[in-house]
Amino acid sequence: MKKFLTKSFAWFGYLAVLLLLPQFFDSILAVSLFNQMAIAIVFALSYNMLLGQGGMLSFGHAVYFGLGGFLAVHALLLIEFETVYFSIVYIPLLAGLVGLLAALFIGSFSTRKAGTVFAMISLGIGELLAASSLIFVSFFGGEAGVSGDRTYGPPLFGVEFFQGIEIYYLAAAWVFVATLFMYLFTQTPAGRMANAVRDNPERAEFIGYSARRVRYISFCASGFFAGIAGGLYALNYEFVTEETLNAVTSGRVLLMAYIGGLGYFIGPILGAVILTLMNSLLSNYTDLWMLYLGILFLLTVLFLPKGFAGFIMMHRVAWLQRRIGKLVLPYLATGIPAMLFMATCVLMLELSHLEDESLSVLSIDLSASSPFTWIGLLLIATISMLVTRRTLPALREAWEFANHMTDEPESKS
Amino acid sequence: MFEILVFATLNGLVTGLLLFMLASGLTLIFSMMGVLNFAHASLYMLGAYFAYSISLYLGFWLGLLIAPLLVGVLGALIERYGLRRVHQHGHVAELVFTFGLAFLIDEAVQFFWGPDTKNYQSPDVLDFPLFTLFGQEFSAYRGFMIGISVLIFIGLYRLLTRSRVGIIIQAAITHPHTVANLGHNVPLIFMAVFGVGSALAGVAGVIAGPVLTTFPGMAAVLGSIVFVIVVIGGLGSLAGALIASLLIGLLQSYAIASNLGVADLLNLLGLEFSRDHPLTDLWTLTLPQIAPILPYLLLILVLIFRPTGLLGNREQ
Amino acid sequence: MNIKKQKMSYFSSALALSLSLILVQPAFSQEPVRIAFMDPLSGAFASIGNSGLKQLQFAADHMFNAKGGILGGRMIEIVPLDNQQSPTETQLQFRRAVSEDLRIIFQGNSSAVANTLNSTITRHNRRNPGQEILQINYSAVDPILTNEQCSFWHFRFDAHAIMKLNILTDYIAENPAIKKIYIIGQDYSFGQVVSDNSIALLNAKRPDIEIVGNEFHPIGQVKDFTPYVTKIVASDADAVITGNFGADMVSLARSIIDSGLDIPIYTFYAAYDGITATLGADGVDRIHLIHNDSGNPLPSEERKEYYRAFKAENPGNDMTQPRILTALQMVVAAMEETQSTDPYDIALALEDMRFTTISGEEIWMRGEDHQVVQGLHLSVHTDQDVEFDADNSGFGLVTRYSVPAEETVVETSCRMRRPRR
């Protein structure tokens, strides 16, 4: 009962955050950012159904997202030219059904095997569709894509969806519903068996489940939700291009899910938020943001194999033991020099990339041509790295102490 | 028609052998470690860029020698400090790691060399037509590309089947624990194989750079095709990789050389079609247009009907 | 003002600012006139975008800010927006422009992006009267932008593809030695436009010219162009027409040259940003380029001087698109004329404006479709008589054939919807 209460509390919190965000940040830019996040959350969660819960590594998940998007924008066009007449709030559902249909077909042969075979088929199909989208211009609109207008449908309670904020509330509603259903899916027998098949397909077969069927069900559900995300995309941007179904989009969703944390339900949500923020804020300040993204991704894979969500969950034991406070000081002692080290590295990268002579940071002018700048930065970098290395054992010790005497093993959700 | 056929075959051979040089390293790494290295094509690109920078100072030939060595060392370092670390988290983590690495290398290349195409030229010694057939020249450099690829195939094949090292490698593929128990340093062998595989990609980059243009997108253009080859040929099979490379090289070359399209097919069947039809994109489709996606079609078909690939004997 | 520095100094303030409501302050006389520049500044196409940004920044500084500004002392501030040449990112950057109250957007690269921006702006302006935004297109040449898809809020300062092809085919038609032509292009809208119109125009002008090939290849997917070149050789063509750009252009030209085929290649984008340097000696007298910004010898002393000043400040870049300056000058002229920075006023003043460029040429912004009418030139890649080279390579463009503005006019199908005020 208590567990149920905390869970519903979390869901209400989620809903409240979704609804209240634009109350605090209401510039056009912020709302556009929230719309992006909403789309990314659904998409990343649907990807996690494959990789995190089903153990299927896909390099072509954008296919279902893109197809959903294209259908949605064609639906907008149909509404505009009065072939059909229904409210645009149902378009994401329609797009989801297209994603489901595509997944039903493709999954029928690709889910036979997991692992490398599955990954390669998904890659092949992704490339095939991305290339075809440029050839079949009448449906995909070539490189300029297909453009529609969301304001021609019947208004919903007087809302005509002129502004981004109106689309945000629509998207938020869809995100909440989609998240809820995706969560409920993990609680169904099919969702539970997906985990079993991921971890040990042979044993799952022995208890009488067809691994292929279980994978197929997850795959179709995942395609459905990716389609919904695609539909939201079409409503938000009012156009869809081949970008939405190419390898870059497939790669980005993998990045989101992985950085956020596979295997944790909340992971992809975190990843979607972090990556969207990085993408739109960082890119305004530096040309090198893609490089930083690459470095962040590799560091995550190397040092946080369970992503950011996994990192947070690591502290559960210490939290339950009420020893989390003991970690604060060592974290600061290691974290601050580590941050300093990274900041200096970033500064050196920016300086060497700079075409102008100097860079002003914290109102200090750094000149790229002066050797003193470089010596100074290298010195700071070296010292901060050494300090980090020196304080690391202390942190490890504190960590072990905080997690000592555990009777509850770290659990996977 | 005949002249097109001859040149299409030659072109297909050059492309196929170049692809093989990449695929051989990839398949070697895969058969050893079970890792499909997504960054393989990025290492190929690095080879081209390294060689370009070296050739500015030391000329093409030293570039051909040094650049693959550099790429090989880099590959070994990646194995030692990257892959070995993520190995404990399973195969998915390894694949994702190499995927991220590919992303990072592409960005790093743009950081160091900029996004422009680079003026990387073939050496003057090879700057003459090897022969002229039907008014078209076949450059000596392309002949040189064929030569190097064939040499590498023979060298690799002999190394793996005839030498002591090759026997240990082959044993380590199937029975790593037994080999370790015999006193061989298996992690070292892994590192060396990864290094050699990367160096092979480097060689491919060095010799492909001048003809295929050295630019930051060159990895992306070849990247997925190489996987396709390794999978079609059968994971871990060197001979399979050779066959698949040539198959795909020739397939694409012939497809481009042909002028066939759906329209011809319809005419053959005695059907008429109008340009205003909603499916007009389909009617006007031609074989050259879809040449670049043929390999993916082939990949899907092979995986559905023969998941082990042409010559492979195991499913991963 | 240097751009990077400005970008970094945002760092601290903007993180907080960008997430909160940005208040629009009432304009007072010394507040700068802010103009957005939206093009790829990172990623694969960054060099083209960055080169354009430098040219616009220089135009603003050298022509106006250094001379006391515009509208009685206001400076021009260029705000770079990086769209990575992606339609999606373009939308996001557009929203940023709206929330920062940037009302004029310079944009040039990729017709797909220009089309997206055009429809986004049209939609936005209809839904938000009083907050209109103006699109200054300095380089996207898809004809539909000033034909079927024309908009009151879009002005094009480059000749569109059909105008260019019209002149290019005139030039080809005058050469009796050319009897067979091979057309090859990237499989997308611009490639299709080039192919369809070349065939139609050549058929009308020289019915005896045979189109021996009409090939499309996917963008950025071709490893090796040799198989295509084999077909060109076998077709016995006397010339090649291609709309390729970037690496596809370089690879195609390289493959043609490597095969020993010595025929002219007529192009749109085969110069600058590393391409000239890469083609080098191999491309001499083979690569032809149709463009609106005449090559060597430059037509006026004023332009030479401007070029030298630009080169002194940006030694690594070339003045690839003097039309960026022309566009800015005309926008400023419209502002001065109306004493306003409101896009609606500027748009009205720009319509049918006649303006003399630094090349000494009078050009005309046609009111009917907002398409600039200006002279066009056919230049060749060479190292002879190159006063101003490209990519610091010693190679550059020398103009062989010029057509005055009035002869470049083509009909438009534009039926513009004009907003009412």
mmCIF file with all atom_site columns, C-alpha atoms in Angstrom, chain C residues 63-221:
data_model
loop_
_atom_site.group_PDB
_atom_site.id
_atom_site.type_symbol
_atom_site.label_atom_id
_atom_site.label_alt_id
_atom_site.label_comp_id
_atom_site.label_asym_id
_atom_site.label_entity_id
_atom_site.label_seq_id
_atom_site.pdbx_PDB_ins_code
_atom_site.Cartn_x
_atom_site.Cartn_y
_atom_site.Cartn_z
_atom_site.occupancy
_atom_site.B_iso_or_equiv
_atom_site.pdbx_formal_charge
_atom_site.auth_seq_id
_atom_site.auth_comp_id
_atom_site.auth_asym_id
_atom_site.auth_atom_id
_atom_site.pdbx_PDB_model_num
ATOM 1   C CA . MET C 1 63  ? 30.453 49.838 -44.812 1.00 0.00 ? 63  MET C CA 1
ATOM 2   C CA . PHE C 1 64  ? 28.295 51.119 -41.975 1.00 0.00 ? 64  PHE C CA 1
ATOM 3   C CA . ASN C 1 65  ? 29.532 50.773 -38.407 1.00 0.00 ? 65  ASN C CA 1
ATOM 4   C CA . ALA C 1 66  ? 32.943 52.294 -39.155 1.00 0.00 ? 66  ALA C CA 1
ATOM 5   C CA . LYS C 1 67  ? 31.208 55.223 -40.834 1.00 0.00 ? 67  LYS C CA 1
ATOM 6   C CA . GLY C 1 68  ? 28.990 56.098 -37.906 1.00 0.00 ? 68  GLY C CA 1
ATOM 7   C CA . GLY C 1 69  ? 26.214 53.555 -38.237 1.00 0.00 ? 69  GLY C CA 1
ATOM 8   C CA . ILE C 1 70  ? 22.782 53.846 -39.801 1.00 0.00 ? 70  ILE C CA 1
ATOM 9   C CA . LEU C 1 71  ? 19.541 55.652 -39.007 1.00 0.00 ? 71  LEU C CA 1
ATOM 10  C CA . GLY C 1 72  ? 21.331 58.478 -37.285 1.00 0.00 ? 72  GLY C CA 1
ATOM 11  C CA . GLY C 1 73  ? 24.012 56.648 -35.379 1.00 0.00 ? 73  GLY C CA 1
ATOM 12  C CA . ARG C 1 74  ? 22.697 53.153 -34.676 1.00 0.00 ? 74  ARG C CA 1
ATOM 13  C CA . MET C 1 75  ? 25.167 50.324 -35.158 1.00 0.00 ? 75  MET C CA 1
ATOM 14  C CA . ILE C 1 76  ? 24.381 47.106 -36.996 1.00 0.00 ? 76  ILE C CA 1
ATOM 15  C CA . GLU C 1 77  ? 24.766 44.029 -34.836 1.00 0.00 ? 77  GLU C CA 1
ATOM 16  C CA . ILE C 1 78  ? 24.954 40.660 -36.571 1.00 0.00 ? 78  ILE C CA 1
ATOM 17  C CA . VAL C 1 79  ? 23.618 37.787 -34.459 1.00 0.00 ? 79  VAL C CA 1
ATOM 18  C CA . PRO C 1 80  ? 24.802 34.379 -35.677 1.00 0.00 ? 80  PRO C CA 1
ATOM 19  C CA . LEU C 1 81  ? 22.276 31.535 -35.468 1.00 0.00 ? 81  LEU C CA 1
ATOM 20  C CA . ASP C 1 82  ? 23.614 28.068 -36.243 1.00 0.00 ? 82  ASP C CA 1
ATOM 21  C CA . ASN C 1 83  ? 21.054 25.913 -38.061 1.00 0.00 ? 83  ASN C CA 1
ATOM 22  C CA . GLN C 1 84  ? 23.518 23.136 -39.009 1.00 0.00 ? 84  GLN C CA 1
ATOM 23  C CA . GLN C 1 85  ? 21.800 23.189 -42.411 1.00 0.00 ? 85  GLN C CA 1
ATOM 24  C CA . SER C 1 86  ? 18.999 21.113 -40.987 1.00 0.00 ? 86  SER C CA 1
ATOM 25  C CA . PRO C 1 87  ? 15.339 22.059 -41.449 1.00 0.00 ? 87  PRO C CA 1
ATOM 26  C CA . THR C 1 88  ? 14.522 20.997 -37.871 1.00 0.00 ? 88  THR C CA 1
ATOM 27  C CA . GLU C 1 89  ? 17.330 23.040 -36.368 1.00 0.00 ? 89  GLU C CA 1
ATOM 28  C CA . THR C 1 90  ? 16.243 25.951 -38.585 1.00 0.00 ? 90  THR C CA 1
ATOM 29  C CA . GLN C 1 91  ? 12.844 25.927 -36.880 1.00 0.00 ? 91  GLN C CA 1
ATOM 30  C CA . LEU C 1 92  ? 14.442 25.956 -33.452 1.00 0.00 ? 92  LEU C CA 1
ATOM 31  C CA . GLN C 1 93  ? 16.764 28.800 -34.353 1.00 0.00 ? 93  GLN C CA 1
ATOM 32  C CA . PHE C 1 94  ? 13.839 30.638 -35.860 1.00 0.00 ? 94  PHE C CA 1
ATOM 33  C CA . ARG C 1 95  ? 12.042 30.453 -32.531 1.00 0.00 ? 95  ARG C CA 1
ATOM 34  C CA . ARG C 1 96  ? 15.138 31.772 -30.876 1.00 0.00 ? 96  ARG C CA 1
ATOM 35  C CA . ALA C 1 97  ? 15.150 34.682 -33.312 1.00 0.00 ? 97  ALA C CA 1
ATOM 36  C CA . VAL C 1 98  ? 11.508 35.389 -32.477 1.00 0.00 ? 98  VAL C CA 1
ATOM 37  C CA . SER C 1 99  ? 12.080 35.328 -28.754 1.00 0.00 ? 99  SER C CA 1
ATOM 38  C CA . GLU C 1 100 ? 15.102 37.621 -29.073 1.00 0.00 ? 100 GLU C CA 1
ATOM 39  C CA . ASP C 1 101 ? 13.107 39.966 -31.288 1.00 0.00 ? 101 ASP C CA 1
ATOM 40  C CA . LEU C 1 102 ? 15.365 39.578 -34.313 1.00 0.00 ? 102 LEU C CA 1
ATOM 41  C CA . ARG C 1 103 ? 13.193 40.720 -37.185 1.00 0.00 ? 103 ARG C CA 1
ATOM 42  C CA . ILE C 1 104 ? 15.479 40.344 -40.172 1.00 0.00 ? 104 ILE C CA 1
ATOM 43  C CA . ILE C 1 105 ? 17.048 36.980 -41.012 1.00 0.00 ? 105 ILE C CA 1
ATOM 44  C CA . PHE C 1 106 ? 19.819 36.541 -43.566 1.00 0.00 ? 106 PHE C CA 1
ATOM 45  C CA . GLN C 1 107 ? 19.918 32.971 -44.837 1.00 0.00 ? 107 GLN C CA 1
ATOM 46  C CA . GLY C 1 108 ? 21.467 31.353 -47.872 1.00 0.00 ? 108 GLY C CA 1
ATOM 47  C CA . ASN C 1 109 ? 22.460 27.760 -47.699 1.00 0.00 ? 109 ASN C CA 1
ATOM 48  C CA . SER C 1 110 ? 20.461 24.868 -48.992 1.00 0.00 ? 110 SER C CA 1
ATOM 49  C CA . SER C 1 111 ? 17.187 25.403 -50.746 1.00 0.00 ? 111 SER C CA 1
ATOM 50  C CA . ALA C 1 112 ? 15.553 22.879 -48.427 1.00 0.00 ? 112 ALA C CA 1
ATOM 51  C CA . VAL C 1 113 ? 16.326 25.114 -45.473 1.00 0.00 ? 113 VAL C CA 1
ATOM 52  C CA . ALA C 1 114 ? 15.231 28.234 -47.361 1.00 0.00 ? 114 ALA C CA 1
ATOM 53  C CA . ASN C 1 115 ? 11.914 26.576 -48.222 1.00 0.00 ? 115 ASN C CA 1
ATOM 54  C CA . THR C 1 116 ? 11.364 25.543 -44.614 1.00 0.00 ? 116 THR C CA 1
ATOM 55  C CA . LEU C 1 117 ? 12.207 29.006 -43.362 1.00 0.00 ? 117 LEU C CA 1
ATOM 56  C CA . ASN C 1 118 ? 9.976  30.575 -45.992 1.00 0.00 ? 118 ASN C CA 1
ATOM 57  C CA . SER C 1 119 ? 6.911  28.567 -45.003 1.00 0.00 ? 119 SER C CA 1
ATOM 58  C CA . THR C 1 120 ? 7.698  28.950 -41.291 1.00 0.00 ? 120 THR C CA 1
ATOM 59  C CA . ILE C 1 121 ? 7.945  32.722 -41.629 1.00 0.00 ? 121 ILE C CA 1
ATOM 60  C CA . THR C 1 122 ? 4.797  32.987 -43.725 1.00 0.00 ? 122 THR C CA 1
ATOM 61  C CA . ARG C 1 123 ? 2.897  30.985 -41.123 1.00 0.00 ? 123 ARG C CA 1
ATOM 62  C CA . HIS C 1 124 ? 4.379  32.933 -38.210 1.00 0.00 ? 124 HIS C CA 1
ATOM 63  C CA . ASN C 1 125 ? 3.647  36.304 -39.775 1.00 0.00 ? 125 ASN C CA 1
ATOM 64  C CA . ARG C 1 126 ? 0.059  35.354 -40.469 1.00 0.00 ? 126 ARG C CA 1
ATOM 65  C CA . ARG C 1 127 ? -0.478 34.156 -36.897 1.00 0.00 ? 127 ARG C CA 1
ATOM 66  C CA . ASN C 1 128 ? 1.390  36.988 -35.171 1.00 0.00 ? 128 ASN C CA 1
ATOM 67  C CA . PRO C 1 129 ? 0.531  40.265 -36.850 1.00 0.00 ? 129 PRO C CA 1
ATOM 68  C CA . GLY C 1 130 ? 2.772  43.063 -35.627 1.00 0.00 ? 130 GLY C CA 1
ATOM 69  C CA . GLN C 1 131 ? 5.691  40.677 -35.038 1.00 0.00 ? 131 GLN C CA 1
ATOM 70  C CA . GLU C 1 132 ? 6.544  39.931 -38.637 1.00 0.00 ? 132 GLU C CA 1
ATOM 71  C CA . ILE C 1 133 ? 9.904  38.620 -39.733 1.00 0.00 ? 133 ILE C CA 1
ATOM 72  C CA . LEU C 1 134 ? 11.723 39.238 -42.997 1.00 0.00 ? 134 LEU C CA 1
ATOM 73  C CA . GLN C 1 135 ? 13.764 36.629 -44.872 1.00 0.00 ? 135 GLN C CA 1
ATOM 74  C CA . ILE C 1 136 ? 16.748 37.905 -46.834 1.00 0.00 ? 136 ILE C CA 1
ATOM 75  C CA . ASN C 1 137 ? 17.795 34.994 -49.031 1.00 0.00 ? 137 ASN C CA 1
ATOM 76  C CA . TYR C 1 138 ? 21.264 35.599 -50.369 1.00 0.00 ? 138 TYR C CA 1
ATOM 77  C CA . SER C 1 139 ? 22.008 32.247 -51.944 1.00 0.00 ? 139 SER C CA 1
ATOM 78  C CA . ALA C 1 140 ? 19.232 29.643 -52.143 1.00 0.00 ? 140 ALA C CA 1
ATOM 79  C CA . VAL C 1 141 ? 18.354 29.270 -55.817 1.00 0.00 ? 141 VAL C CA 1
ATOM 80  C CA . ASP C 1 142 ? 15.324 26.979 -55.914 1.00 0.00 ? 142 ASP C CA 1
ATOM 81  C CA . PRO C 1 143 ? 13.016 28.711 -58.435 1.00 0.00 ? 143 PRO C CA 1
ATOM 82  C CA . ILE C 1 144 ? 9.838  27.996 -56.430 1.00 0.00 ? 144 ILE C CA 1
ATOM 83  C CA . LEU C 1 145 ? 10.852 30.559 -53.791 1.00 0.00 ? 145 LEU C CA 1
ATOM 84  C CA . THR C 1 146 ? 10.012 33.374 -56.193 1.00 0.00 ? 146 THR C CA 1
ATOM 85  C CA . ASN C 1 147 ? 7.433  31.431 -58.191 1.00 0.00 ? 147 ASN C CA 1
ATOM 86  C CA . GLU C 1 148 ? 4.813  29.061 -56.759 1.00 0.00 ? 148 GLU C CA 1
ATOM 87  C CA . GLN C 1 149 ? 5.942  29.545 -53.151 1.00 0.00 ? 149 GLN C CA 1
ATOM 88  C CA . CYS C 1 150 ? 6.676  33.266 -53.353 1.00 0.00 ? 150 CYS C CA 1
ATOM 89  C CA . SER C 1 151 ? 6.031  35.316 -50.245 1.00 0.00 ? 151 SER C CA 1
ATOM 90  C CA . PHE C 1 152 ? 5.798  38.977 -49.410 1.00 0.00 ? 152 PHE C CA 1
ATOM 91  C CA . TRP C 1 153 ? 8.305  38.366 -46.616 1.00 0.00 ? 153 TRP C CA 1
ATOM 92  C CA . HIS C 1 154 ? 11.009 36.790 -48.757 1.00 0.00 ? 154 HIS C CA 1
ATOM 93  C CA . PHE C 1 155 ? 13.554 38.599 -50.930 1.00 0.00 ? 155 PHE C CA 1
ATOM 94  C CA . ARG C 1 156 ? 16.111 36.807 -53.076 1.00 0.00 ? 156 ARG C CA 1
ATOM 95  C CA . PHE C 1 157 ? 19.430 38.448 -53.934 1.00 0.00 ? 157 PHE C CA 1
ATOM 96  C CA . ASP C 1 158 ? 20.834 35.669 -56.111 1.00 0.00 ? 158 ASP C CA 1
ATOM 97  C CA . ALA C 1 159 ? 19.599 34.669 -59.543 1.00 0.00 ? 159 ALA C CA 1
ATOM 98  C CA . HIS C 1 160 ? 17.534 31.492 -59.354 1.00 0.00 ? 160 HIS C CA 1
ATOM 99  C CA . ALA C 1 161 ? 18.496 28.272 -61.068 1.00 0.00 ? 161 ALA C CA 1
ATOM 100 C CA . ILE C 1 162 ? 16.409 28.796 -64.210 1.00 0.00 ? 162 ILE C CA 1
ATOM 101 C CA . MET C 1 163 ? 17.832 32.296 -64.741 1.00 0.00 ? 163 MET C CA 1
ATOM 102 C CA . LYS C 1 164 ? 21.332 30.892 -64.450 1.00 0.00 ? 164 LYS C CA 1
ATOM 103 C CA . LEU C 1 165 ? 20.585 27.954 -66.710 1.00 0.00 ? 165 LEU C CA 1
ATOM 104 C CA . ASN C 1 166 ? 19.066 30.264 -69.278 1.00 0.00 ? 166 ASN C CA 1
ATOM 105 C CA . ILE C 1 167 ? 22.381 32.101 -69.593 1.00 0.00 ? 167 ILE C CA 1
ATOM 106 C CA . LEU C 1 168 ? 24.455 28.934 -69.368 1.00 0.00 ? 168 LEU C CA 1
ATOM 107 C CA . THR C 1 169 ? 22.530 27.321 -72.221 1.00 0.00 ? 169 THR C CA 1
ATOM 108 C CA . ASP C 1 170 ? 22.895 30.516 -74.282 1.00 0.00 ? 170 ASP C CA 1
ATOM 109 C CA . TYR C 1 171 ? 26.626 30.176 -73.884 1.00 0.00 ? 171 TYR C CA 1
ATOM 110 C CA . ILE C 1 172 ? 26.599 26.501 -74.789 1.00 0.00 ? 172 ILE C CA 1
ATOM 111 C CA . ALA C 1 173 ? 24.339 27.142 -77.770 1.00 0.00 ? 173 ALA C CA 1
ATOM 112 C CA . GLU C 1 174 ? 26.851 29.614 -79.154 1.00 0.00 ? 174 GLU C CA 1
ATOM 113 C CA . ASN C 1 175 ? 29.535 26.939 -79.219 1.00 0.00 ? 175 ASN C CA 1
ATOM 114 C CA . PRO C 1 176 ? 29.042 24.898 -82.385 1.00 0.00 ? 176 PRO C CA 1
ATOM 115 C CA . ALA C 1 177 ? 31.619 22.313 -81.290 1.00 0.00 ? 177 ALA C CA 1
ATOM 116 C CA . ILE C 1 178 ? 29.247 21.049 -78.597 1.00 0.00 ? 178 ILE C CA 1
ATOM 117 C CA . LYS C 1 179 ? 26.918 18.455 -80.055 1.00 0.00 ? 179 LYS C CA 1
ATOM 118 C CA . LYS C 1 180 ? 26.394 16.026 -77.207 1.00 0.00 ? 180 LYS C CA 1
ATOM 119 C CA . ILE C 1 181 ? 25.734 16.888 -73.594 1.00 0.00 ? 181 ILE C CA 1
ATOM 120 C CA . TYR C 1 182 ? 25.748 14.735 -70.497 1.00 0.00 ? 182 TYR C CA 1
ATOM 121 C CA . ILE C 1 183 ? 23.770 15.911 -67.479 1.00 0.00 ? 183 ILE C CA 1
ATOM 122 C CA . ILE C 1 184 ? 24.578 14.444 -64.076 1.00 0.00 ? 184 ILE C CA 1
ATOM 123 C CA . GLY C 1 185 ? 23.347 15.672 -60.736 1.00 0.00 ? 185 GLY C CA 1
ATOM 124 C CA . GLN C 1 186 ? 22.439 14.876 -57.174 1.00 0.00 ? 186 GLN C CA 1
ATOM 125 C CA . ASP C 1 187 ? 19.069 13.219 -56.797 1.00 0.00 ? 187 ASP C CA 1
ATOM 126 C CA . TYR C 1 188 ? 17.108 16.038 -55.167 1.00 0.00 ? 188 TYR C CA 1
ATOM 127 C CA . SER C 1 189 ? 15.074 19.065 -56.141 1.00 0.00 ? 189 SER C CA 1
ATOM 128 C CA . PHE C 1 190 ? 17.918 21.287 -57.328 1.00 0.00 ? 190 PHE C CA 1
ATOM 129 C CA . GLY C 1 191 ? 19.455 18.446 -59.355 1.00 0.00 ? 191 GLY C CA 1
ATOM 130 C CA . GLN C 1 192 ? 16.047 17.815 -60.940 1.00 0.00 ? 192 GLN C CA 1
ATOM 131 C CA . VAL C 1 193 ? 15.572 21.517 -61.705 1.00 0.00 ? 193 VAL C CA 1
ATOM 132 C CA . VAL C 1 194 ? 18.968 21.666 -63.414 1.00 0.00 ? 194 VAL C CA 1
ATOM 133 C CA . SER C 1 195 ? 18.275 18.564 -65.450 1.00 0.00 ? 195 SER C CA 1
ATOM 134 C CA . ASP C 1 196 ? 14.719 19.397 -66.541 1.00 0.00 ? 196 ASP C CA 1
ATOM 135 C CA . ASN C 1 197 ? 15.483 22.988 -67.473 1.00 0.00 ? 197 ASN C CA 1
ATOM 136 C CA . SER C 1 198 ? 18.782 22.264 -69.223 1.00 0.00 ? 198 SER C CA 1
ATOM 137 C CA . ILE C 1 199 ? 16.978 19.803 -71.472 1.00 0.00 ? 199 ILE C CA 1
ATOM 138 C CA . ALA C 1 200 ? 14.066 22.150 -72.161 1.00 0.00 ? 200 ALA C CA 1
ATOM 139 C CA . LEU C 1 201 ? 16.258 25.178 -72.813 1.00 0.00 ? 201 LEU C CA 1
ATOM 140 C CA . LEU C 1 202 ? 18.756 23.342 -74.988 1.00 0.00 ? 202 LEU C CA 1
ATOM 141 C CA . ASN C 1 203 ? 15.959 21.796 -77.012 1.00 0.00 ? 203 ASN C CA 1
ATOM 142 C CA . ALA C 1 204 ? 14.590 25.225 -77.720 1.00 0.00 ? 204 ALA C CA 1
ATOM 143 C CA . LYS C 1 205 ? 17.917 26.884 -78.480 1.00 0.00 ? 205 LYS C CA 1
ATOM 144 C CA . ARG C 1 206 ? 19.844 24.156 -80.247 1.00 0.00 ? 206 ARG C CA 1
ATOM 145 C CA . PRO C 1 207 ? 17.595 21.279 -81.245 1.00 0.00 ? 207 PRO C CA 1
ATOM 146 C CA . ASP C 1 208 ? 20.605 19.561 -82.814 1.00 0.00 ? 208 ASP C CA 1
ATOM 147 C CA . ILE C 1 209 ? 22.311 19.067 -79.450 1.00 0.00 ? 209 ILE C CA 1
ATOM 148 C CA . GLU C 1 210 ? 21.772 15.569 -78.221 1.00 0.00 ? 210 GLU C CA 1
ATOM 149 C CA . ILE C 1 211 ? 21.326 14.864 -74.509 1.00 0.00 ? 211 ILE C CA 1
ATOM 150 C CA . VAL C 1 212 ? 23.375 11.683 -74.262 1.00 0.00 ? 212 VAL C CA 1
ATOM 151 C CA . GLY C 1 213 ? 22.887 11.162 -70.568 1.00 0.00 ? 213 GLY C CA 1
ATOM 152 C CA . ASN C 1 214 ? 20.652 12.363 -67.776 1.00 0.00 ? 214 ASN C CA 1
ATOM 153 C CA . GLU C 1 215 ? 21.868 10.798 -64.561 1.00 0.00 ? 215 GLU C CA 1
ATOM 154 C CA . PHE C 1 216 ? 20.923 11.222 -60.908 1.00 0.00 ? 216 PHE C CA 1
ATOM 155 C CA . HIS C 1 217 ? 22.989 9.938  -58.039 1.00 0.00 ? 217 HIS C CA 1
ATOM 156 C CA . PRO C 1 218 ? 22.155 10.096 -54.337 1.00 0.00 ? 218 PRO C CA 1
ATOM 157 C CA . ILE C 1 219 ? 23.565 13.055 -52.387 1.00 0.00 ? 219 ILE C CA 1
ATOM 158 C CA . GLY C 1 220 ? 26.736 12.324 -50.450 1.00 0.00 ? 220 GLY C CA 1
ATOM 159 C CA . GLN C 1 221 ? 26.450 8.550  -50.854 1.00 0.00 ? 221 GLN C CA 1
#
